[in-house]
Short mmCIF file of N, CA and C in Angstrom, two decimals:
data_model
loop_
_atom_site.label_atom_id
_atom_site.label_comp_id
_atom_site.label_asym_id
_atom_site.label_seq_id
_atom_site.Cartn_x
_atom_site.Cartn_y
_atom_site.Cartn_z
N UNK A 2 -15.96 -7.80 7.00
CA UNK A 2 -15.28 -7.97 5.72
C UNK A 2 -16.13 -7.39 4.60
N UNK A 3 -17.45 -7.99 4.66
CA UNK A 3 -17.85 -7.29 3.63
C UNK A 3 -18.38 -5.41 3.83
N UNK A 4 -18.60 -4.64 4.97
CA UNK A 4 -17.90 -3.39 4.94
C UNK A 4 -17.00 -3.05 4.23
N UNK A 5 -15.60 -3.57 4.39
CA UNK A 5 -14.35 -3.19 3.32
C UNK A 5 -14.88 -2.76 2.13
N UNK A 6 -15.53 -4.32 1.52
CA UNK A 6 -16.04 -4.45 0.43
C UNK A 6 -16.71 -3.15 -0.39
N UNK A 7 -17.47 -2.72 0.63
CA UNK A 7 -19.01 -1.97 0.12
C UNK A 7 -18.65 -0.67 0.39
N UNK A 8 -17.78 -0.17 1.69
CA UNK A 8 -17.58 0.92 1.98
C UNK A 8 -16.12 1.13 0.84
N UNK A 9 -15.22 0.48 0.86
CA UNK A 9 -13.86 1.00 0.03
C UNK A 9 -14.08 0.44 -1.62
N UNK A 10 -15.10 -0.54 -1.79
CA UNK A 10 -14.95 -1.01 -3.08
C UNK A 10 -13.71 -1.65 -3.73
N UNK A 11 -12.83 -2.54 -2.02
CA UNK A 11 -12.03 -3.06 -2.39
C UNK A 11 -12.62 -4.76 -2.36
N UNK A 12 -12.18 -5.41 -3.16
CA UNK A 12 -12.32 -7.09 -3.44
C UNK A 12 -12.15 -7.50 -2.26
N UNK A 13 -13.00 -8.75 -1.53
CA UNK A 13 -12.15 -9.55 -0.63
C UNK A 13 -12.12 -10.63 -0.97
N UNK A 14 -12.15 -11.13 -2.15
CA UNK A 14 -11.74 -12.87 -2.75
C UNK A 14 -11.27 -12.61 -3.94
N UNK A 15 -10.94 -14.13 -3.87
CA UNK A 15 -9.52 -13.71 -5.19
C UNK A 15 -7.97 -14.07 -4.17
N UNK A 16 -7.40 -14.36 -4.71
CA UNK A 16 -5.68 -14.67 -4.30
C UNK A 16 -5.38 -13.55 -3.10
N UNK A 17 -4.83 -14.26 -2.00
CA UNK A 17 -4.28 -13.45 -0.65
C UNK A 17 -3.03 -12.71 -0.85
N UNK A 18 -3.61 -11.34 0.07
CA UNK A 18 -2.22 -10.12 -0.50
C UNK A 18 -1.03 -10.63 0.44
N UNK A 19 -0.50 -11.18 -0.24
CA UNK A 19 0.99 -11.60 0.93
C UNK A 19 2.19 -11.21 0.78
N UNK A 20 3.39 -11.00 1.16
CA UNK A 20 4.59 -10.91 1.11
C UNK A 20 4.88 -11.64 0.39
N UNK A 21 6.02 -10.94 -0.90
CA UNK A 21 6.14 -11.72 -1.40
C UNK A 21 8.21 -11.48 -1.12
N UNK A 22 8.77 -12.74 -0.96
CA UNK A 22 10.31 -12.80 -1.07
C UNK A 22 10.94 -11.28 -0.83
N UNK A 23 10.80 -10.80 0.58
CA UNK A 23 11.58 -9.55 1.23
C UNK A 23 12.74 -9.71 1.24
N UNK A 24 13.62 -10.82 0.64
CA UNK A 24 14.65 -10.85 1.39
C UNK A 24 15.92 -10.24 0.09
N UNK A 25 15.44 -9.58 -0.50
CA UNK A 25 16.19 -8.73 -1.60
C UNK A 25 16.94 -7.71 -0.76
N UNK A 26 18.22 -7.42 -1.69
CA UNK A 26 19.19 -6.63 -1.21
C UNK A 26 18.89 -5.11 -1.70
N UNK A 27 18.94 -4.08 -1.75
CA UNK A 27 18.47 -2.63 -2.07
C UNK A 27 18.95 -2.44 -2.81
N UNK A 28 20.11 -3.10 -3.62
CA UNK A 28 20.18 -2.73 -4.89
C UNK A 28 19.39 -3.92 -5.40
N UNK A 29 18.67 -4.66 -5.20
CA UNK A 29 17.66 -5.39 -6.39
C UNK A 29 16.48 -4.70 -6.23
N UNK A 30 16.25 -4.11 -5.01
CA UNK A 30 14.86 -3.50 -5.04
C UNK A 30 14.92 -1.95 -5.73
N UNK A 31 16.01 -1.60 -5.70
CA UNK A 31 16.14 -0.09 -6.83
C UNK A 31 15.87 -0.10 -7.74
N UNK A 32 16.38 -1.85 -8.58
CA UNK A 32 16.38 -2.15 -10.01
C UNK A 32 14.88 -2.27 -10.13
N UNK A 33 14.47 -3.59 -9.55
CA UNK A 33 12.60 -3.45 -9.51
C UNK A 33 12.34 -1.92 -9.53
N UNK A 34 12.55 -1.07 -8.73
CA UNK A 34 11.90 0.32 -9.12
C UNK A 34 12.16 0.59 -10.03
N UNK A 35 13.26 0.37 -10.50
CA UNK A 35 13.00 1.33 -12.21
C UNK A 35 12.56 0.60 -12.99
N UNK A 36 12.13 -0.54 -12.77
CA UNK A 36 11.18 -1.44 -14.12
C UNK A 36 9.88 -1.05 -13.71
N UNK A 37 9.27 -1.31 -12.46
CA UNK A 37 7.82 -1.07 -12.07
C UNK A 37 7.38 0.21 -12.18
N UNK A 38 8.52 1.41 -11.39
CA UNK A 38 7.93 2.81 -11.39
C UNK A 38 8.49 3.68 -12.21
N UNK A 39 10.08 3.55 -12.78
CA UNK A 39 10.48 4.17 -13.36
C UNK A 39 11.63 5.11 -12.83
N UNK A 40 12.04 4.98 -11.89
CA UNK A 40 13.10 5.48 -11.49
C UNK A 40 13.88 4.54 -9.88
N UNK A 41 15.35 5.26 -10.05
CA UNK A 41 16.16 4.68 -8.99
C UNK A 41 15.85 5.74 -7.83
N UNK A 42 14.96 5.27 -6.51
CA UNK A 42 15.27 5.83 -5.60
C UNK A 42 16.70 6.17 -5.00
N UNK A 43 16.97 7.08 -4.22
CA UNK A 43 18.18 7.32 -3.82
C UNK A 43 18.60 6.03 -2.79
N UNK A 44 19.40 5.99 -2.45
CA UNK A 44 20.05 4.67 -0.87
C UNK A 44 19.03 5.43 0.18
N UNK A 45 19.02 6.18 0.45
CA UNK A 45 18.88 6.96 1.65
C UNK A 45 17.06 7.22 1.81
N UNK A 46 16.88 6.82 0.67
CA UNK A 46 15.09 6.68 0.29
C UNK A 46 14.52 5.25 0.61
N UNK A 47 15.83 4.11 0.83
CA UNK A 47 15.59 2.86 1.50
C UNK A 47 15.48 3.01 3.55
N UNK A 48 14.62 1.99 4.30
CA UNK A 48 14.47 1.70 5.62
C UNK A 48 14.05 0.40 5.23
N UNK A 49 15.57 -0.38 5.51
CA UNK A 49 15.36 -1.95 5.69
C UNK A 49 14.64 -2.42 3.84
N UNK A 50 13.66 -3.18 4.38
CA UNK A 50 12.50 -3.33 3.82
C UNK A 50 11.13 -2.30 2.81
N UNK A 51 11.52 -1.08 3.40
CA UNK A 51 10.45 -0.40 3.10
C UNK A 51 10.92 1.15 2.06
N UNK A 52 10.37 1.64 1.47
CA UNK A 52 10.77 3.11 0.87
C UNK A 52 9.87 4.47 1.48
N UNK A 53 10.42 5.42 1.29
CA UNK A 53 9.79 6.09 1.75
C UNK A 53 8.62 6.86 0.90
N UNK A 54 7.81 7.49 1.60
CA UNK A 54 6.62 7.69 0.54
C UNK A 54 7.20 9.03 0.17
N UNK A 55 7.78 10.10 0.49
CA UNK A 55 8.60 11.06 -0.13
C UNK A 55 8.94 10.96 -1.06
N UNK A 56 9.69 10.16 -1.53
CA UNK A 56 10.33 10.00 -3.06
C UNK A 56 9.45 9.27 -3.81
N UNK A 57 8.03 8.95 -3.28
CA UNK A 57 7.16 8.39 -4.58
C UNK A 57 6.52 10.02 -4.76
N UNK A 58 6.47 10.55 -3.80
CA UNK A 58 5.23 11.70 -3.72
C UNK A 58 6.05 12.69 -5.05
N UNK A 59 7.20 12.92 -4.72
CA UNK A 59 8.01 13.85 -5.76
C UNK A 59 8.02 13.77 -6.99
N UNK A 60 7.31 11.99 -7.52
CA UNK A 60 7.61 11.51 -8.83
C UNK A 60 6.25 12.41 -9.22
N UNK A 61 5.42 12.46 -8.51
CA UNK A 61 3.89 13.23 -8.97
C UNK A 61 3.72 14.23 -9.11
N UNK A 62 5.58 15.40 -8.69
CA UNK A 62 5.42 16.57 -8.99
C UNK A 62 5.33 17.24 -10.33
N UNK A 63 6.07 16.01 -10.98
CA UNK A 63 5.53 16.71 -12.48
C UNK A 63 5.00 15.44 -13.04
N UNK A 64 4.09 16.42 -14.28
CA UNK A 64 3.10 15.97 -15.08
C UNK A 64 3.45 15.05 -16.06
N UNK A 65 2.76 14.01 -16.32
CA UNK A 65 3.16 13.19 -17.35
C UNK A 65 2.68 14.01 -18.89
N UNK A 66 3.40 14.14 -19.87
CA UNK A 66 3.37 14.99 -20.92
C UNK A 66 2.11 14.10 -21.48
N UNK A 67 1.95 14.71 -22.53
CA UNK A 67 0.40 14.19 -23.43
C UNK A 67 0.82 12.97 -24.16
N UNK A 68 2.12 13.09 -24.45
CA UNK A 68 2.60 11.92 -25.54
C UNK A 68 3.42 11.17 -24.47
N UNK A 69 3.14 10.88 -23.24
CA UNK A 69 4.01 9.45 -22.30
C UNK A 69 3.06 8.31 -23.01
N UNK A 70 4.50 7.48 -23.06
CA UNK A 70 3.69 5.98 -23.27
C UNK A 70 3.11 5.32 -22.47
N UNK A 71 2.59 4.05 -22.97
CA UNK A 71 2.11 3.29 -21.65
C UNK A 71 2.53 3.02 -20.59
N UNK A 72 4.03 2.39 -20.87
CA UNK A 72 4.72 2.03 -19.73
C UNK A 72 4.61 3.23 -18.46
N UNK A 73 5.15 4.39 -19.36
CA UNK A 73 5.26 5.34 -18.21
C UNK A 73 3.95 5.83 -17.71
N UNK A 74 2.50 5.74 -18.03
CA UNK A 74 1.58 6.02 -17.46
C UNK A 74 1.67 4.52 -16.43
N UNK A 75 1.56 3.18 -16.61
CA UNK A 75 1.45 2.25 -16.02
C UNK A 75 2.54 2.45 -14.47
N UNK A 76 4.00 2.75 -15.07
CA UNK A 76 5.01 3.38 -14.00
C UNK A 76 4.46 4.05 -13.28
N UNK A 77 3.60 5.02 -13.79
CA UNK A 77 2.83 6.53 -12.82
C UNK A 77 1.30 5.94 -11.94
N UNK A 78 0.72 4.50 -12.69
CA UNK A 78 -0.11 4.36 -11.62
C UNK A 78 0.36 3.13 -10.53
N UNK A 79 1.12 2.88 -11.02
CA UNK A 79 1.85 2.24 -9.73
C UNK A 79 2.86 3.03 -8.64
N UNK A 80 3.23 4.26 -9.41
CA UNK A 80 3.01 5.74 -7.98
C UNK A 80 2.31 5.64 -6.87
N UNK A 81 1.03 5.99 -7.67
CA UNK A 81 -0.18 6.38 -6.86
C UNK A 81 -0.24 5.21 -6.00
N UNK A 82 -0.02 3.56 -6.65
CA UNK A 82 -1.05 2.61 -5.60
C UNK A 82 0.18 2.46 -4.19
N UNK A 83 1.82 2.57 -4.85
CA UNK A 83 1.88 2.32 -3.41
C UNK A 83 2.01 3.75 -2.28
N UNK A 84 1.51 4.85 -3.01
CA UNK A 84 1.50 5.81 -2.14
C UNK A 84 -0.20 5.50 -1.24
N UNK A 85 -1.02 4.94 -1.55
CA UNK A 85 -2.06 4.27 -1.21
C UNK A 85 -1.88 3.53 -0.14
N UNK A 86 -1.43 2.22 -0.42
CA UNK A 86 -0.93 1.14 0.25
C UNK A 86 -0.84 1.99 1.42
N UNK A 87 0.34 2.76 1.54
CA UNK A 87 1.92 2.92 2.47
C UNK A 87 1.14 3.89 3.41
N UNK A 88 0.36 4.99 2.33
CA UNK A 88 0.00 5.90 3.24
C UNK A 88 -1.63 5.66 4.12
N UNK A 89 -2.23 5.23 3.61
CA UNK A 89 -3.86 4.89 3.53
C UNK A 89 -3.88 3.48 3.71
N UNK A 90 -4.17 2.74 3.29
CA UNK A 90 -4.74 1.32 3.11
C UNK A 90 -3.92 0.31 4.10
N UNK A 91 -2.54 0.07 4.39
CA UNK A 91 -1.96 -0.67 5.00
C UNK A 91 -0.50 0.29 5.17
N UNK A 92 -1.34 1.56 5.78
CA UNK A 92 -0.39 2.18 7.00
C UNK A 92 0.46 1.40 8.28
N UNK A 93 1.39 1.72 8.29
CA UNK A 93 2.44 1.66 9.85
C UNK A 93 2.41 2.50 10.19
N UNK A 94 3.29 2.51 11.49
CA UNK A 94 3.40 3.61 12.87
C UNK A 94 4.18 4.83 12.39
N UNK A 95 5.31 4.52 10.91
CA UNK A 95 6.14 5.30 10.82
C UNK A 95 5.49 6.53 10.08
N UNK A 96 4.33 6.14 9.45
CA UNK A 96 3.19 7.41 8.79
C UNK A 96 3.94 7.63 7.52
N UNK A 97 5.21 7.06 6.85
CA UNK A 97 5.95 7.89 5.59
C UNK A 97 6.75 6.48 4.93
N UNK A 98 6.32 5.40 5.17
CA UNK A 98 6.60 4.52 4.32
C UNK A 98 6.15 3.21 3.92
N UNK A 99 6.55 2.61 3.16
CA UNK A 99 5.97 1.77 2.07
C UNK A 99 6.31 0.33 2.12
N UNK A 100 6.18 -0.54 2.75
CA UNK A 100 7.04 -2.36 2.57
C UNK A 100 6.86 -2.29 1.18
N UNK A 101 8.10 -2.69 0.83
CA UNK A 101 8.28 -3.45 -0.53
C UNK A 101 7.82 -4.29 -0.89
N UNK A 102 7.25 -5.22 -0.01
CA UNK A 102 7.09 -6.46 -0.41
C UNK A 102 5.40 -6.52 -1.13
N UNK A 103 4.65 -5.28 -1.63
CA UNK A 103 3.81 -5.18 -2.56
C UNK A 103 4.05 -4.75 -3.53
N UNK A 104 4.85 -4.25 -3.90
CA UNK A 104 5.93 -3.98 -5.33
C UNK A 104 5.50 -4.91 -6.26
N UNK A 105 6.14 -6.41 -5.87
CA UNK A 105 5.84 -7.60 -6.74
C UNK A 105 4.16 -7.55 -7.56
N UNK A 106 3.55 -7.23 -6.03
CA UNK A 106 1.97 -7.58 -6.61
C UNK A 106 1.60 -6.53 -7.74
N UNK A 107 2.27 -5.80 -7.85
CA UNK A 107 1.86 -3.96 -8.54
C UNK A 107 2.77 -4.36 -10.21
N UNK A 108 3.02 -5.69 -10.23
CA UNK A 108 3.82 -6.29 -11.81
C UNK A 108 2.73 -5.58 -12.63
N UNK A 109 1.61 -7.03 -12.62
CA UNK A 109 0.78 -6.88 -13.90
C UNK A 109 -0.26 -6.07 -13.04
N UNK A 110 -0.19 -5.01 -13.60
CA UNK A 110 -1.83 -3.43 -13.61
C UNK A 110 -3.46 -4.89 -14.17
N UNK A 111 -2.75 -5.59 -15.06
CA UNK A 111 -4.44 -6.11 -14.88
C UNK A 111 -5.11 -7.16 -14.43
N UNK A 112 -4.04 -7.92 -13.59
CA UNK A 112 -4.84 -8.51 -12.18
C UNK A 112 -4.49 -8.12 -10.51
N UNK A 113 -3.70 -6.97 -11.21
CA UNK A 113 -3.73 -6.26 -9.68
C UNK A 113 -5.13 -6.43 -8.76
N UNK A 114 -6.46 -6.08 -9.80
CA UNK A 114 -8.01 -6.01 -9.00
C UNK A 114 -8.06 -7.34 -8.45
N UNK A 115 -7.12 -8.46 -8.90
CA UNK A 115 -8.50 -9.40 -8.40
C UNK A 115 -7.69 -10.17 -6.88
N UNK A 116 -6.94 -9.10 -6.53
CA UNK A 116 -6.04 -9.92 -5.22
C UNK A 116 -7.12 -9.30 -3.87
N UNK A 117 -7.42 -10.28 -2.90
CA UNK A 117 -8.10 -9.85 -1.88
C UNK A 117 -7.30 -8.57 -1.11
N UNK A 118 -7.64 -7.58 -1.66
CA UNK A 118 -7.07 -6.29 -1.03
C UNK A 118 -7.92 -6.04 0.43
N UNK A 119 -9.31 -6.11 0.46
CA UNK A 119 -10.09 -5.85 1.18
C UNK A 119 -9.40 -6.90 2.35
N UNK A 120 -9.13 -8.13 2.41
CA UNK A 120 -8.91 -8.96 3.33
C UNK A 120 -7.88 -8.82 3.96
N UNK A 121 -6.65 -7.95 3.05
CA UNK A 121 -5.56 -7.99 4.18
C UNK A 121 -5.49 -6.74 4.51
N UNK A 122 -7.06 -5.49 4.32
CA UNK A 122 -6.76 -4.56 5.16
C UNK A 122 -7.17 -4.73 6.64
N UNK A 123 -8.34 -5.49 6.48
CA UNK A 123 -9.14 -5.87 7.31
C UNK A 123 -8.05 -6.87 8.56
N UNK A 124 -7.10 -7.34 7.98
CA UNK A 124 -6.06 -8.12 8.81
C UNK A 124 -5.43 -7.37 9.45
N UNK A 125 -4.78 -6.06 8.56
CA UNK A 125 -3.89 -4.90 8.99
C UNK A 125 -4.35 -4.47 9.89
N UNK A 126 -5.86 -4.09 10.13
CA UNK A 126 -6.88 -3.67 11.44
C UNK A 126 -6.81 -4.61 12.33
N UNK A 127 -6.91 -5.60 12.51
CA UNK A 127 -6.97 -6.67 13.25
C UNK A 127 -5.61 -6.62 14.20
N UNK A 128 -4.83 -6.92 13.31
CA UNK A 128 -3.41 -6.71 13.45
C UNK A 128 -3.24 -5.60 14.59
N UNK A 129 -3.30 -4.85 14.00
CA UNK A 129 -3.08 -3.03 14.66
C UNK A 129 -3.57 -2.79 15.94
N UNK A 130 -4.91 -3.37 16.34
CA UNK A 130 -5.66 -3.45 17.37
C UNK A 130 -4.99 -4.56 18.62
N UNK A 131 -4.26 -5.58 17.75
CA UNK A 131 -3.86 -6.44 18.64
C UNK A 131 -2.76 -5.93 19.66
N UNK A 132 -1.83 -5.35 18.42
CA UNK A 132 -0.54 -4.90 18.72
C UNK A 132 -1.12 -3.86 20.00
N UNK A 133 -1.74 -2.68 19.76
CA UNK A 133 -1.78 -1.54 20.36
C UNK A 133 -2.44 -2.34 21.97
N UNK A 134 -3.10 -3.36 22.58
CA UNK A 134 -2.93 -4.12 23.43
C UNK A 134 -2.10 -4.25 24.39
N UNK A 135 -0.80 -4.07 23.94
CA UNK A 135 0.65 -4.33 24.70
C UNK A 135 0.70 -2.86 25.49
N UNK A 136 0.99 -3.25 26.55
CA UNK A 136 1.18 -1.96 27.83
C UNK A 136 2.45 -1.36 27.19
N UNK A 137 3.19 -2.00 26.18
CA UNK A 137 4.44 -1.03 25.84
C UNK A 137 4.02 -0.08 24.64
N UNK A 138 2.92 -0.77 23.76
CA UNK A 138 2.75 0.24 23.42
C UNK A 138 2.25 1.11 23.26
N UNK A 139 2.29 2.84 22.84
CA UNK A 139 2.12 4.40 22.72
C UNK A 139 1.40 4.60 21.47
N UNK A 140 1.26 4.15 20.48
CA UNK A 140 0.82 4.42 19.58
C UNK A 140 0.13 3.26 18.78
N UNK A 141 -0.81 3.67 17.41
CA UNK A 141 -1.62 2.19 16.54
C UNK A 141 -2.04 2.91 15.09
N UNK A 142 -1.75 2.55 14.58
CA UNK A 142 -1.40 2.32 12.72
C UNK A 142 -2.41 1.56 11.98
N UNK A 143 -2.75 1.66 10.41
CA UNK A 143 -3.68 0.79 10.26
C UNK A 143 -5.00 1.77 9.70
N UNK A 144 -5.55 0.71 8.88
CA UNK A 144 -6.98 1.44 8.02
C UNK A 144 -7.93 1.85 9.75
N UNK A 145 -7.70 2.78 10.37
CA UNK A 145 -8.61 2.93 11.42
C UNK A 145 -9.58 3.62 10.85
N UNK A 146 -10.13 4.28 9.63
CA UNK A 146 -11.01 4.48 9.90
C UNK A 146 -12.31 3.68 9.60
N UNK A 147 -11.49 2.13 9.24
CA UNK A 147 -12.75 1.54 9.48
C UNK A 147 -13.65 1.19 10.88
N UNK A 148 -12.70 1.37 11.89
CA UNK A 148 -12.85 1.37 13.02
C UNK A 148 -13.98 2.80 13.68
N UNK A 149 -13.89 3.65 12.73
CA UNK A 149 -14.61 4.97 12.95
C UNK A 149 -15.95 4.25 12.63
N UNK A 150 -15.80 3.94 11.29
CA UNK A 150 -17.37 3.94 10.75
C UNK A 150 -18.00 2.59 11.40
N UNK A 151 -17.21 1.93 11.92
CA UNK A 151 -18.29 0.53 12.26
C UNK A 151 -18.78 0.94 14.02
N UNK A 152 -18.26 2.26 14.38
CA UNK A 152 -18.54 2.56 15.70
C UNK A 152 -20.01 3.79 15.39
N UNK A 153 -19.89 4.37 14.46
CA UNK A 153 -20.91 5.21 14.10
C UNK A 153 -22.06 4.21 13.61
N UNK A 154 -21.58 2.94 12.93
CA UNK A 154 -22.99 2.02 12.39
C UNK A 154 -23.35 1.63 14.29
N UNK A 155 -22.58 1.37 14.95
CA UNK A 155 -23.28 1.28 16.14
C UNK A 155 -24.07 2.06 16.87
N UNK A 156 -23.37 3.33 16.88
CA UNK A 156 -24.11 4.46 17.28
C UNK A 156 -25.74 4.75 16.37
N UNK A 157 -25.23 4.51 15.27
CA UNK A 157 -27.06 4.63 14.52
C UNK A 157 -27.32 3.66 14.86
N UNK A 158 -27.20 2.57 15.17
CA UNK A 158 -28.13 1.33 15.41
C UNK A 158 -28.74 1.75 17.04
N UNK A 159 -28.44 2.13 17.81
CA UNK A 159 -28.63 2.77 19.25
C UNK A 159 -30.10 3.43 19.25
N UNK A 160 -29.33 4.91 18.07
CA UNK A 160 -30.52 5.35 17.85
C UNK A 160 -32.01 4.88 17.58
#
């Protein structure tokens, strides 16, 4: 845990990153998008629960002008975090999308820092490792490369 910490410079105390109330219909989670990020994804940019990271990636094709307000810079870094999340930090198998259910946490930009991010990547790994266990399954998802570097701290420790 404290790796996470030191290597990503993500928090691991402080309030647990959890799901929050998935059980929204896609048109309430469109509406949340255009308050949090600023625009209505298309229907077809919804899977279940999750969005796809495509239609966040496109919002970054253009530039926020010199005179955007806050909101819309705040809209634009809540882009970036769940293209983070979805793609990097608490990846799935599908490699191109996003659970909604961190949306909620991405409200207020200034206690976003103090939620144990580090702890539920470290779960997501845990998680991932468990799953990939099962003789059914082919594939495993998940911050692996913490799994890289704590095999190289072994390998230098060898040395």
């Amino acid at each position: 845990l404290q790796d996470v910490e030191v290597l990503w410079g993500l928090p691991i105390d402080g309030p647990p990153v959890i799901g929050i109330d998935t059980s929204h219909s896609v048109e309430e989670w469109r509406n949340l998008c255009w308050e949090l990020i600023g625009f209505y994804p298309a229907m077809s940019d919804f899977d279940g629960q999750r969005l796809k990271l495509g239609c966040l990636a496109r919002v970054l094709d253009t530039e926020l002008t010199p005179d955007a307000s806050d909101v819309q810079c705040r809209q634009r870094a809540r882009v970036y975090l769940l293209l983070l999340l979805g793609g990097h930090l608490l990846a799935d198998k599908s490699g191109n999308k996003v659970p909604l259910l961190y949306m909620p946490l991405l409200r207020d930009l200034e206690t976003v820092g103090q939620y144990s991010w580090g702890s539920a990547i470290l779960a997501t790994l845990y998680r991932s490792l468990c799953s990939a266990t099962s003789p059914s399954r082919s594939a495993i998802a998940g911050p692996l490369v913490l799994l890289q570097v704590h095999f190289l701290q072994i390998q230098r420790v060898k040395l």
